[in-house]
Amino acid sequence: MSMLQRSAAVFLTALGLSASVAVHAQPAAGNPYNGNEAAIKTGMGLFRIRCADCHGMDAKGVRGPDLTQVWASGRTDDGLFGTLRAGVPGTEMPAIDVRTPDDEVWKLLAYLRTLAAPAPSEQVAGNAQNGERIYRVNCASCHRVNGRGGRIGPDLSRIGVARARPVLIRRIRGAMEDFLSGYEPVTVTTMNGQTVQGVKKNEDLFSVQVMDSRERLQGYLRSDVRDVTGGKQSAMPVFGPERLSENDLNDLLSYLSTLRGFDPSVK
Amino acid sequence: MRSIPVLSRVARVALLLPLVGAVTLLAQQGAPGLVTNQEILDGLKEDGRNWLTFGGNYANHRFSPLTQITPENVATLQPQWTFQTNTLGNFETTTLVRDNILYVTGPQNVAWAVDARSGRQIWRYRRELPATGLTACCGLVNRGFAVLGDKLFMTTLDAHLLALDMKTGAIVWDATLEDYKIGYASTIAPIVVKDKVIVGVAGGEYGIRGFIDAYEANTGKRAWRFYTIPGPGEPGHNTWAGDSWKIGGTGVWVTGAYDPETNSLFYGTGNPGPDYHSESREGDNLYSDSLVVLDADTGKLKWHYQFTPHDVHDYDSTEVPILADIPVNGQMRKVVMFANRNGFYYTLDRNTGKIIVAKPFVVTTWAKEIDAQGRPMLIPGHTPDEKGETTCPDLTGGTNFWQPAFDPRTRLFFVNAREACATFYAYKPEYVPGQRFTGGAQQLVNTRDNKPYGAIRALDPATGERKWEFVMPTPSRSGILTTTTNLLFTGDNEGNVIALDSRNGKLLWHHQMGANLHGTSPVTYMLDGRQQLLVPSGTTLTAWALPAVPRATAQQ
């Protein structure tokens, strides 16, 4: 990319437009490698080396979003190419810089496409408004959306694009343990017998850093406390059918699917 | 060139005469600044003036005879100063020390001479690197200088070997190892043997054909080359199917050992390429993942031992070999010790290559044991494919390029070990010159019940038995320094420099440095009668010393 192009890209990004589309868009839309078996294998290698740490070997999301849902959510090959080239501002997702040629980016997408989930055949019937009410009552004290809510659990502002519906269901119903780094439960017992419960933000051999249940951040030297114990259960409560009916779960999921964290008009 | 006042030739000669006289006089007195072969051969001595070669001595012991810092007082160490690189990237260097001056290489081929008293820079060398096309797989790092006479030797990311003037940092000569555009790079710390500088190349992930080179220290002229993959007609060539030998990797990116008794070099070699795809290179793939022993004058192969024939897990054998004489079953043996990325610890006879000990030092699932002929007995089901297979250790291995240490008094071998497993995938890759050529990837097994962790382990090299361990919450990449006062210095992955009692692994001291000691160990030396501990961490070097000098030792 020349200096001029780079400045143009920065300028376009500042305007909130997709810089990479402007700079890299192919005249003929679409991925030239879709369905090309050799390219897909190369793409698989690239994905596993460069993307799988955050998005998971199966692309269903770890720290980063589930990528098997992106086409179903309406995004296009060209739009995704632009996202890969530009990164996602304000998140951990980096730009794939000019050292990686275009064809490698397309091959990567050609592989990802083979993992894509089909578009939902029918609109999930759910009342997002009721879902939001359920969310406020049950979830908002620990989770945050667009700057509002608790901080002890992960921020859910982008959960609608980050996780697929079946994964959310398993998570809410407690059928899946998920010890996301930074949210592991921990109990610190001080020398005078007081206990501090919270989630573990970091630790080393000599110290542990905790957010307690009142969201107070505090570090403890292991030599100054009686005990530090990691919990066996996730800090996230289990919402079984007795706490959350199928209908309410459905409404809640409808609400969560609206949380997309960025302008949904970007394709 | 600066303008010089025009003088007559006679006047110029007359002006220079006294200077020439002084130089001659210095030379006659043994020119105190010049580093001699004998001093390198002597290794680390009680006066603590020098650290002149990568491992402290040619045998790579990283064992210091200095006595001021002890298990009793180590917890009172105080920082003296911190040096910052102001350069992106981490130190991975072994600092060389000479008469109160430190010689340090950093990331991106920046290097410094630093005043050991103040931590202030004396000179800085910075190489303009190509903007694109560098292929160093795993970081723009450098592992340190070698030195002889008044020259420092440093490898570069664009696959050159440089000689720098020790007094000024100016380039004396610049030799090209190979073309960086087709996948070659160099990060290794050279060693000097007699009048030659020994180096190797990286690029095992880029389809290179690896080699070890020797250059004349005075001129930069290449003296010999040993290809780690035999060419047509050479023994071992037929261990590579078809043309796979041409792009079979087998880099040499970690410094070896030298045995002056037999004039032999001992170097560990890297993985065959493509790393994970078995069918791309049927055969044993000699001399990948091997210990090669070369005549230091000619580069001719004396013997080799292949740790991992036909490796499919990226188990480079680029760990640091350590030489020693130890009793085994009541008999003194000349051995080379090697803790390998593949999970096994080896003690070999260093004159014949015969196996004395071969025993896993971490959980190892790809081979059951090493048979009497020295061949691993494979456990089936550990060839990666598109579906993936799970093997321990992971690709980073049971240990790796960070340095082990050896205490010749207690005869303990200290290694920074990793317990980790991974699911390996493979697919057929296409070779494109200068492009990554690995044919697969791994995903670390990291679940609540199966988390990778690290441990400093003390092994008895006569049996491979573990004497003690110090467990760390995550695998660390720090090298190890040990001392005659039963101290062991290393780092954990969380950024602590730690001191252990080398007799039992007991924790004695720690300090949070803010970044780990990546791929390197502290070094120690004397400065004005006080023992110093120099800790490289992230972008910093920090010197530590005791608050007051014990009188008895200060007067030595």
Short mmCIF file of N, CA and C in Angstrom, two decimals, chain B residues 279-332:
data_model
loop_
_atom_site.label_atom_id
_atom_site.label_comp_id
_atom_site.label_asym_id
_atom_site.label_seq_id
_atom_site.Cartn_x
_atom_site.Cartn_y
_atom_site.Cartn_z
N GLU B 279 3.93 -37.08 4.18
CA GLU B 279 4.13 -37.63 2.82
C GLU B 279 4.99 -36.72 1.94
N SER B 280 5.15 -35.47 2.34
CA SER B 280 5.94 -34.56 1.50
C SER B 280 7.42 -34.91 1.51
N ARG B 281 7.87 -35.75 2.44
CA ARG B 281 9.31 -36.04 2.56
C ARG B 281 9.53 -37.38 3.24
N GLU B 282 9.09 -38.47 2.61
CA GLU B 282 9.28 -39.80 3.19
C GLU B 282 10.76 -40.03 3.47
N GLY B 283 11.04 -40.82 4.51
CA GLY B 283 12.42 -41.13 4.88
C GLY B 283 12.78 -40.55 6.24
N ASP B 284 14.00 -40.84 6.68
CA ASP B 284 14.44 -40.36 8.00
C ASP B 284 14.76 -38.87 8.01
N ASN B 285 15.08 -38.33 6.83
CA ASN B 285 15.37 -36.89 6.71
C ASN B 285 16.61 -36.45 7.49
N LEU B 286 17.72 -37.11 7.22
CA LEU B 286 18.99 -36.72 7.84
C LEU B 286 19.48 -35.38 7.29
N TYR B 287 20.14 -34.55 8.09
CA TYR B 287 20.42 -34.65 9.50
C TYR B 287 19.50 -33.71 10.28
N SER B 288 18.21 -33.77 9.94
CA SER B 288 17.26 -32.95 10.70
C SER B 288 17.12 -33.51 12.11
N ASP B 289 16.74 -32.65 13.06
CA ASP B 289 16.50 -33.06 14.46
C ASP B 289 17.63 -33.92 15.00
N SER B 290 18.86 -33.54 14.71
CA SER B 290 20.01 -34.36 15.07
C SER B 290 21.02 -33.55 15.88
N LEU B 291 21.96 -34.28 16.46
CA LEU B 291 23.18 -33.66 16.96
C LEU B 291 24.24 -33.98 15.91
N VAL B 292 24.85 -32.95 15.30
CA VAL B 292 25.92 -33.21 14.34
C VAL B 292 27.24 -32.78 14.98
N VAL B 293 28.25 -33.61 14.80
CA VAL B 293 29.56 -33.34 15.40
C VAL B 293 30.56 -33.16 14.27
N LEU B 294 31.14 -31.95 14.20
CA LEU B 294 31.97 -31.56 13.06
C LEU B 294 33.40 -31.28 13.51
N ASP B 295 34.34 -31.52 12.62
CA ASP B 295 35.71 -31.08 12.82
C ASP B 295 35.72 -29.55 12.69
N ALA B 296 36.24 -28.87 13.71
CA ALA B 296 36.14 -27.41 13.72
C ALA B 296 37.01 -26.75 12.66
N ASP B 297 38.04 -27.43 12.18
CA ASP B 297 38.91 -26.84 11.16
C ASP B 297 38.33 -26.98 9.75
N THR B 298 37.64 -28.10 9.52
CA THR B 298 37.22 -28.40 8.15
C THR B 298 35.71 -28.44 7.95
N GLY B 299 34.95 -28.56 9.04
CA GLY B 299 33.50 -28.70 8.91
C GLY B 299 33.07 -30.09 8.51
N LYS B 300 34.02 -31.02 8.52
CA LYS B 300 33.67 -32.40 8.12
C LYS B 300 32.92 -33.10 9.24
N LEU B 301 31.89 -33.88 8.86
CA LEU B 301 31.07 -34.60 9.84
C LEU B 301 31.87 -35.74 10.46
N LYS B 302 31.91 -35.77 11.82
CA LYS B 302 32.56 -36.88 12.50
C LYS B 302 31.54 -37.97 12.84
N TRP B 303 30.46 -37.56 13.45
CA TRP B 303 29.35 -38.48 13.69
C TRP B 303 28.09 -37.67 13.88
N HIS B 304 26.98 -38.37 13.86
CA HIS B 304 25.71 -37.69 14.12
C HIS B 304 24.82 -38.63 14.92
N TYR B 305 23.87 -38.04 15.62
CA TYR B 305 22.82 -38.84 16.24
C TYR B 305 21.50 -38.14 15.97
N GLN B 306 20.56 -38.88 15.34
CA GLN B 306 19.27 -38.27 15.04
C GLN B 306 18.28 -38.59 16.16
N PHE B 307 17.82 -37.53 16.85
CA PHE B 307 16.89 -37.71 17.97
C PHE B 307 15.51 -38.13 17.47
N THR B 308 15.03 -37.46 16.43
CA THR B 308 13.66 -37.70 15.95
C THR B 308 13.69 -37.95 14.43
N PRO B 309 13.87 -39.23 14.02
CA PRO B 309 13.85 -39.52 12.59
C PRO B 309 12.46 -39.20 12.03
N HIS B 310 12.42 -38.62 10.85
CA HIS B 310 11.16 -38.29 10.17
C HIS B 310 10.18 -37.59 11.12
N ASP B 311 10.61 -36.50 11.66
CA ASP B 311 9.80 -35.72 12.60
C ASP B 311 8.57 -35.13 11.91
N VAL B 312 7.40 -35.23 12.56
CA VAL B 312 6.19 -34.58 12.03
C VAL B 312 5.55 -33.66 13.07
N HIS B 313 6.31 -33.29 14.11
CA HIS B 313 5.75 -32.43 15.17
C HIS B 313 6.59 -31.17 15.40
N ASP B 314 7.45 -30.84 14.46
CA ASP B 314 8.27 -29.63 14.58
C ASP B 314 9.18 -29.68 15.81
N TYR B 315 9.71 -30.87 16.08
CA TYR B 315 10.60 -31.02 17.24
C TYR B 315 12.05 -30.67 16.87
N ASP B 316 12.31 -29.42 16.49
CA ASP B 316 13.70 -28.99 16.27
C ASP B 316 14.58 -29.52 17.40
N SER B 317 15.77 -29.98 17.04
CA SER B 317 16.73 -30.31 18.11
C SER B 317 17.69 -29.16 18.31
N THR B 318 17.16 -27.96 18.24
CA THR B 318 17.99 -26.77 18.44
C THR B 318 17.95 -26.37 19.91
N GLU B 319 18.30 -27.35 20.76
CA GLU B 319 18.48 -27.02 22.16
C GLU B 319 20.00 -26.93 22.38
N VAL B 320 20.39 -26.44 23.55
CA VAL B 320 21.82 -26.21 23.79
C VAL B 320 22.47 -27.49 24.33
N PRO B 321 23.46 -28.05 23.62
CA PRO B 321 24.16 -29.22 24.15
C PRO B 321 25.15 -28.81 25.23
N ILE B 322 25.30 -29.65 26.25
CA ILE B 322 26.26 -29.38 27.32
C ILE B 322 27.25 -30.54 27.40
N LEU B 323 28.55 -30.20 27.47
CA LEU B 323 29.61 -31.22 27.53
C LEU B 323 30.13 -31.32 28.96
N ALA B 324 30.47 -32.54 29.39
CA ALA B 324 31.08 -32.72 30.71
C ALA B 324 31.68 -34.12 30.80
N ASP B 325 32.50 -34.30 31.83
CA ASP B 325 33.01 -35.63 32.17
C ASP B 325 32.31 -36.04 33.47
N ILE B 326 31.58 -37.12 33.42
CA ILE B 326 30.81 -37.54 34.61
C ILE B 326 30.98 -39.05 34.83
N PRO B 327 30.89 -39.49 36.10
CA PRO B 327 30.93 -40.93 36.34
C PRO B 327 29.58 -41.57 36.01
N VAL B 328 29.63 -42.66 35.26
CA VAL B 328 28.42 -43.43 34.97
C VAL B 328 28.74 -44.88 35.34
N ASN B 329 27.97 -45.44 36.23
CA ASN B 329 28.23 -46.80 36.72
C ASN B 329 29.68 -46.98 37.15
N GLY B 330 30.18 -46.00 37.87
CA GLY B 330 31.52 -46.10 38.42
C GLY B 330 32.66 -45.82 37.46
N GLN B 331 32.31 -45.42 36.23
CA GLN B 331 33.35 -45.18 35.23
C GLN B 331 33.23 -43.74 34.73
N MET B 332 34.37 -43.02 34.63
CA MET B 332 34.30 -41.66 34.10
C MET B 332 33.99 -41.72 32.61
#
